[in-house]
Every structure is written in C-alpha cells, then in structure tokens.
C-alpha cells in the first residue's frame, strides 16, 4: 500500500508520524521515491541507520525536516534572537528544565528508546539551537522512582551537566512526570545579564486575596503547550516544499552529532562518571557501547 501511494507523481511530500520503529524504513522509502519528507523523531535508534538517512537526504537535495518543535516556539526563538544579538554578552551558564506530564504509558516507554533519546534529545537540541555549540564532555546522574520503568533499565529522573570548549556550562534536569503540569523553561546567564523563557500557563490572570496570590496552572501536556510551535514547524516545511528548498547540510549533520551527545550522556549515567565525547567515540569504535 505504501509503495502504491508513493508511486503517485502528484504526491510531493510525506509526513512520517507512525510508530517509532517504522520511521527508518518509511523515511528511506519516501526518499528513494523522490518525495520531500517531514518526520517525527527518532529517525532510528541505530546510529548507522541515522547516518544512512542523513546521507541520502543530503544527496537527494529534497526538502527534509525532523520534528524538533521547540525550535519554532515563539519564546525560545525570541530568547535565541536576543542571545545571538548580544543582549547579555557571551553565555556562561544555561539551565534547562524539562518535566513531562502526564507520565507516558508503560507500553510507549518500552519502545521509546529511553529517557536520553526520547526526552533529553530535545534539550540537547535546544542547547545547540541557542548556541550552535556541541559539548566536550557530559555527566549524567539519575534515579528511577517508578519500578515499572526501573524494570526497563531506564531512569525517570535525570540531571545532565555539559561542558563546552568555550567555557560554557549547561545543566538539564528532566522528569517523566510533573504533578503541577507540563514544565519547560530555559535560563541563560551571560556576561552582562540573563535571559529567561518562562513556563506558559493556561492564562495570565493572577488572583490576589486574603490568603495570598494564586495564578493559573501550567498547560497539561505538550499538545496544549506547543500548538503554535507545531503549526509554525509545519508551515516552514510546507514553505520548503513549495520553494523546493533543501535544508542546509549543517541542519542534517546536527542530528548525527546530537545523537552522540544523547548516547554519551546515557553511557555516563550507566558508568556513573563524566565522559568526554572523544572517549565516547573511541568506545563506540571499539564496539563497547
């Protein structure tokens, strides 16, 4: 059925939002049929398959996009513009908080690739989006409160510290569940000031009374938090298709580079110590990870 659909010459673009394990084959098939592709992450949990797709996408010269919607969120995009404009000088410390809600179904978590590749990949992408830098070393610590997740050899609560060649330090804290709602914030401390993208709430009204101040709760989950970002992301892909505009090579290469960061952080967590990206590359080359 997929082959028949993709043989249609009037079909220019494909959106891949299927079950995670099906992404790789569907993306390859669409590219081989000369179709523009938008795909949700992950492309594949296998780094070799990821490189195959990125190489094929670059050679195709077709519009290609992987769904990291936070890059299109108006708050994070504004923070990036102000940072790149030099509003706070060079960045010195970045703090990302990324706490999910509600806790995903166990059936999903079993095939999600784990917290490093399913959740933290978004935060590593955000650090790269803001700075254009890649870390030299990572150190991840974590804990698993839910015994069902522990049985998967995964964590549900993680903190990662990243060190960059420029001197920049970054931390990411993440949790699979947040009792007060979906929580995504970024703070950048720089030479001459600080930029903060706060959480979005259901509304901006604050009620003052004899017992203090109360305000709205955070959005329930990502569909409520990111409708604008999802629309803007798809608008950009449609524009790429209409203009026959392929992504810059560096946009494709970053997916391979950031997969290394997520995998290195996972290895750091399992080894219980910091790890440099060079050390991780050597371990991967020897087949140790």
Short mmCIF file of C-alpha atoms in Angstrom, two decimals:
data_model
loop_
_atom_site.label_atom_id
_atom_site.label_comp_id
_atom_site.label_asym_id
_atom_site.label_seq_id
_atom_site.Cartn_x
_atom_site.Cartn_y
_atom_site.Cartn_z
CA UNK A 1 0.00 0.00 0.00
CA UNK A 2 2.83 2.40 0.85
CA UNK A 3 4.56 1.63 -2.44
CA UNK A 4 1.41 2.33 -4.43
CA UNK A 5 0.84 5.66 -2.70
CA UNK A 6 4.44 6.73 -3.21
CA UNK A 7 4.26 5.94 -6.93
CA UNK A 8 1.78 8.82 -7.32
CA UNK A 9 3.59 11.60 -9.21
CA UNK A 10 1.19 14.17 -7.78
CA UNK A 11 2.35 13.33 -4.26
CA UNK A 12 5.24 15.66 -3.42
CA UNK A 13 5.68 15.27 0.33
CA UNK A 14 5.30 12.67 3.08
CA UNK A 15 4.79 13.18 6.81
CA UNK A 16 6.11 10.30 8.92
CA UNK A 17 4.39 10.19 12.31
CA UNK A 18 3.94 6.46 12.61
CA UNK A 19 5.05 4.02 15.30
CA UNK A 20 8.66 4.74 16.27
CA UNK A 21 10.19 1.52 14.95
CA UNK A 22 8.67 2.12 11.49
CA UNK A 23 10.28 5.52 10.89
CA UNK A 24 13.56 4.39 9.35
CA UNK A 25 12.08 2.19 6.65
CA UNK A 26 9.33 4.65 5.76
CA UNK A 27 11.75 7.60 5.51
CA UNK A 28 14.12 5.63 3.28
CA UNK A 29 11.29 4.50 1.03
CA UNK A 30 9.94 8.04 0.67
CA UNK A 31 13.39 9.44 -0.18
CA UNK A 32 14.01 6.65 -2.70
CA UNK A 33 10.72 7.59 -4.39
CA UNK A 34 11.85 11.22 -4.63
CA UNK A 35 9.46 12.61 -2.00
CA UNK A 36 10.04 15.50 0.39
CA UNK A 37 9.97 14.24 3.97
CA UNK A 38 8.89 15.58 7.34
CA UNK A 39 9.44 13.03 10.08
CA UNK A 40 8.93 12.95 13.79
CA UNK A 41 11.93 11.79 15.77
CA UNK A 42 13.59 9.40 16.12
CA UNK A 43 14.81 8.55 12.64
CA UNK A 44 16.35 5.43 14.13
CA UNK A 45 17.91 4.28 17.39
CA UNK A 46 20.75 2.77 15.36
CA UNK A 47 23.45 5.42 14.67
CA UNK A 48 24.45 3.64 11.45
CA UNK A 49 20.87 3.86 10.14
CA UNK A 50 20.71 7.51 11.17
CA UNK A 51 23.82 8.25 9.09
CA UNK A 52 22.35 6.40 6.10
CA UNK A 53 19.22 8.56 6.18
CA UNK A 54 21.14 11.80 6.62
CA UNK A 55 23.47 10.94 3.73
CA UNK A 56 20.54 10.03 1.47
CA UNK A 57 18.61 13.16 2.47
CA UNK A 58 21.61 15.39 1.70
CA UNK A 59 22.26 13.75 -1.66
CA UNK A 60 18.59 13.98 -2.63
CA UNK A 61 18.58 17.81 -2.39
CA UNK A 62 14.94 17.48 -1.34
CA UNK A 63 13.19 19.34 1.49
CA UNK A 64 13.73 17.27 4.66
CA UNK A 65 12.87 18.10 8.26
CA UNK A 66 12.95 16.28 11.60
CA UNK A 67 10.34 17.41 14.12
CA UNK A 68 12.04 19.29 16.94
CA UNK A 69 9.17 21.70 17.54
CA UNK A 70 10.78 23.70 20.35
CA UNK A 71 12.96 25.46 17.74
CA UNK A 72 9.73 27.03 16.43
CA UNK A 73 8.30 28.03 19.80
CA UNK A 74 7.98 31.83 19.93
CA UNK A 75 9.50 32.07 23.42
CA UNK A 76 12.60 30.00 22.72
CA UNK A 77 13.00 31.62 19.28
CA UNK A 78 12.90 35.08 20.89
CA UNK A 79 15.42 34.03 23.52
CA UNK A 80 17.73 32.82 20.77
CA UNK A 81 17.40 36.06 18.79
CA UNK A 82 18.21 38.15 21.87
CA UNK A 83 21.14 35.91 22.79
CA UNK A 84 22.57 36.00 19.25
CA UNK A 85 22.10 39.80 19.20
CA UNK A 86 24.45 40.09 22.17
CA UNK A 87 21.88 41.32 24.70
CA UNK A 88 23.68 39.57 27.56
CA UNK A 89 27.15 39.18 26.09
CA UNK A 90 28.57 35.69 25.80
CA UNK A 91 26.59 32.90 27.51
CA UNK A 92 28.23 31.37 30.57
CA UNK A 93 25.58 29.14 32.16
CA UNK A 94 22.42 27.63 30.65
CA UNK A 95 19.80 25.85 32.70
CA UNK A 96 17.06 23.81 31.03
CA UNK A 97 14.15 22.28 32.92
CA UNK A 98 12.10 19.70 31.04
CA UNK A 99 9.46 17.87 33.08
CA UNK A 100 6.81 15.82 31.36
CA UNK A 101 3.15 15.41 32.21
CA UNK A 102 1.37 13.07 32.45
CA UNK A 103 3.65 10.09 32.83
CA UNK A 104 3.66 8.29 29.46
CA UNK A 105 2.07 4.84 29.16
CA UNK A 106 4.40 1.99 30.00
CA UNK A 107 3.74 0.41 26.60
CA UNK A 108 5.15 3.54 24.95
CA UNK A 109 8.16 3.79 27.26
CA UNK A 110 9.17 0.22 26.40
CA UNK A 111 9.73 1.26 22.76
CA UNK A 112 10.66 4.93 23.31
CA UNK A 113 14.41 4.46 23.26
CA UNK A 114 14.73 5.57 26.89
CA UNK A 115 14.75 8.95 28.58
CA UNK A 116 18.02 10.10 26.96
CA UNK A 117 16.87 9.55 23.37
CA UNK A 118 13.17 10.25 23.90
CA UNK A 119 13.21 13.32 26.20
CA UNK A 120 16.69 14.69 26.74
CA UNK A 121 17.40 14.76 23.00
CA UNK A 122 15.05 17.76 22.84
CA UNK A 123 17.07 19.62 25.47
CA UNK A 124 20.41 18.82 23.84
CA UNK A 125 18.90 20.11 20.58
CA UNK A 126 17.77 23.28 22.38
CA UNK A 127 21.28 23.94 23.70
CA UNK A 128 22.61 23.59 20.16
CA UNK A 129 19.79 25.77 18.79
CA UNK A 130 20.65 28.56 21.22
CA UNK A 131 24.44 28.46 20.98
CA UNK A 132 25.49 26.46 17.91
CA UNK A 133 27.95 24.65 20.19
CA UNK A 134 28.48 20.98 20.99
CA UNK A 135 29.73 19.81 24.40
CA UNK A 136 33.17 18.37 25.01
CA UNK A 137 32.00 16.30 27.97
CA UNK A 138 28.80 15.20 29.70
CA UNK A 139 27.96 13.86 33.15
CA UNK A 140 24.55 12.36 33.85
CA UNK A 141 23.08 11.22 37.15
CA UNK A 142 19.62 9.83 37.63
CA UNK A 143 17.14 7.81 39.62
CA UNK A 144 14.10 5.67 38.85
CA UNK A 145 11.11 6.12 41.17
CA UNK A 146 8.69 4.02 39.15
CA UNK A 147 9.54 0.30 39.49
CA UNK A 148 7.97 -0.46 36.10
CA UNK A 149 10.44 1.95 34.45
CA UNK A 150 13.28 0.53 36.57
CA UNK A 151 12.45 -2.90 35.12
CA UNK A 152 13.16 -1.42 31.67
CA UNK A 153 16.68 -0.44 32.81
CA UNK A 154 15.72 3.20 32.32
CA UNK A 155 15.54 6.28 34.54
CA UNK A 156 12.60 8.60 35.11
CA UNK A 157 14.51 11.49 36.73
CA UNK A 158 17.84 12.74 35.33
CA UNK A 159 20.22 15.69 35.64
CA UNK A 160 22.91 16.20 32.99
CA UNK A 161 25.83 18.62 33.19
CA UNK A 162 27.52 19.57 29.91
CA UNK A 163 30.86 21.32 29.49
CA UNK A 164 31.75 23.21 26.29
CA UNK A 165 35.09 24.28 24.79
CA UNK A 166 34.08 27.95 25.06
CA UNK A 167 33.80 27.63 28.84
CA UNK A 168 30.01 27.46 28.73
CA UNK A 169 28.42 25.21 31.33
CA UNK A 170 24.91 23.81 30.93
CA UNK A 171 22.58 21.72 33.04
CA UNK A 172 19.42 19.91 32.06
CA UNK A 173 17.01 18.46 34.61
CA UNK A 174 14.23 16.22 33.42
CA UNK A 175 11.47 14.08 34.85
CA UNK A 176 8.92 11.76 33.28
CA UNK A 177 6.18 13.28 35.47
CA UNK A 178 5.35 16.70 36.90
CA UNK A 179 2.41 16.93 39.29
CA UNK A 180 1.74 20.61 38.51
CA UNK A 181 1.65 20.30 34.72
CA UNK A 182 3.95 20.38 31.71
CA UNK A 183 7.11 22.28 32.66
CA UNK A 184 9.63 23.58 30.11
CA UNK A 185 11.89 26.52 30.95
CA UNK A 186 15.27 27.86 29.83
CA UNK A 187 17.56 30.34 31.59
CA UNK A 188 20.73 31.75 30.01
CA UNK A 189 23.17 33.61 32.26
CA UNK A 190 25.64 35.76 30.37
CA UNK A 191 28.46 38.23 30.80
CA UNK A 192 26.17 41.26 31.11
CA UNK A 193 22.77 39.86 32.03
CA UNK A 194 20.32 36.99 31.93
CA UNK A 195 17.57 35.76 29.59
CA UNK A 196 14.74 33.55 30.79
CA UNK A 197 11.96 31.79 28.88
CA UNK A 198 9.35 31.01 31.50
CA UNK A 199 6.68 28.34 31.53
CA UNK A 200 3.48 29.04 29.65
CA UNK A 201 0.25 28.79 31.66
CA UNK A 202 -3.40 28.47 30.78
CA UNK A 203 -3.86 32.22 31.25
CA UNK A 204 -2.04 35.23 32.73
CA UNK A 205 -4.62 36.25 35.39
CA UNK A 206 -3.36 36.47 38.98
CA UNK A 207 -5.92 36.43 41.81
CA UNK A 208 -4.97 38.33 44.96
CA UNK A 209 -6.93 37.62 48.13
CA UNK A 210 -6.59 37.44 51.92
CA UNK A 211 -4.73 34.13 51.62
CA UNK A 212 -2.20 35.36 49.07
CA UNK A 213 -1.78 35.25 45.32
CA UNK A 214 -2.90 32.45 43.01
CA UNK A 215 -2.35 32.05 39.29
CA UNK A 216 -3.19 29.58 36.54
CA UNK A 217 -1.74 26.11 36.30
CA UNK A 218 0.78 25.14 33.64
CA UNK A 219 -0.53 23.52 30.48
CA UNK A 220 -1.47 19.87 30.89
CA UNK A 221 0.95 18.40 28.32
CA UNK A 222 2.81 19.07 25.08
CA UNK A 223 -0.24 19.33 22.75
CA UNK A 224 -1.59 22.17 24.91
CA UNK A 225 1.85 23.78 25.38
CA UNK A 226 3.06 23.80 21.78
CA UNK A 227 0.16 24.35 19.30
CA UNK A 228 1.85 27.46 17.87
CA UNK A 229 5.21 25.70 17.55
CA UNK A 230 3.70 22.70 15.76
CA UNK A 231 1.86 24.98 13.33
CA UNK A 232 4.97 27.09 12.67
CA UNK A 233 7.07 23.97 12.18
CA UNK A 234 4.68 22.55 9.59
CA UNK A 235 4.32 25.97 7.92
CA UNK A 236 8.09 26.01 7.44
CA UNK A 237 8.11 22.53 5.96
CA UNK A 238 5.29 23.42 3.54
CA UNK A 239 7.24 26.53 2.51
CA UNK A 240 10.32 24.39 1.89
CA UNK A 241 8.28 22.07 -0.34
CA UNK A 242 6.70 24.92 -2.29
CA UNK A 243 10.07 26.59 -2.80
CA UNK A 244 11.85 23.28 -3.44
CA UNK A 245 14.27 24.31 -0.71
CA UNK A 246 16.58 21.65 0.73
CA UNK A 247 17.90 22.16 4.27
CA UNK A 248 21.48 23.35 4.76
CA UNK A 249 23.93 20.48 5.19
CA UNK A 250 24.65 21.54 8.78
CA UNK A 251 20.96 21.13 9.68
CA UNK A 252 21.16 17.49 8.63
CA UNK A 253 24.56 16.89 10.20
CA UNK A 254 23.40 18.09 13.60
CA UNK A 255 21.15 15.05 14.04
CA UNK A 256 24.16 12.74 13.86
CA UNK A 257 26.20 14.97 16.15
CA UNK A 258 23.47 15.31 18.77
CA UNK A 259 22.77 11.57 18.75
CA UNK A 260 26.35 11.24 20.01
CA UNK A 261 25.60 13.64 22.86
CA UNK A 262 22.48 11.73 23.93
CA UNK A 263 24.27 8.38 23.72
CA UNK A 264 27.31 9.70 25.61
CA UNK A 265 25.03 11.03 28.36
CA UNK A 266 23.35 7.63 28.63
CA UNK A 267 26.73 5.91 28.89
CA UNK A 268 27.81 8.43 31.55
CA UNK A 269 24.68 7.62 33.57
CA UNK A 270 25.29 3.89 33.35
CA UNK A 271 29.01 4.21 34.16
CA UNK A 272 28.42 6.69 36.98
CA UNK A 273 31.05 9.18 35.87
CA UNK A 274 31.70 12.03 33.41
CA UNK A 275 32.68 11.11 29.87
CA UNK A 276 34.21 13.16 27.08
CA UNK A 277 32.78 12.93 23.59
CA UNK A 278 36.22 11.81 22.33
CA UNK A 279 36.24 8.97 24.85
CA UNK A 280 32.72 8.00 23.83
CA UNK A 281 33.69 7.96 20.14
CA UNK A 282 36.60 5.66 20.92
CA UNK A 283 34.36 3.33 22.95
CA UNK A 284 31.83 3.21 20.12
CA UNK A 285 34.56 2.50 17.55
CA UNK A 286 35.70 -0.46 19.65
CA UNK A 287 32.13 -1.74 19.90
CA UNK A 288 31.97 -1.25 23.67
CA UNK A 289 28.80 0.85 23.57
#
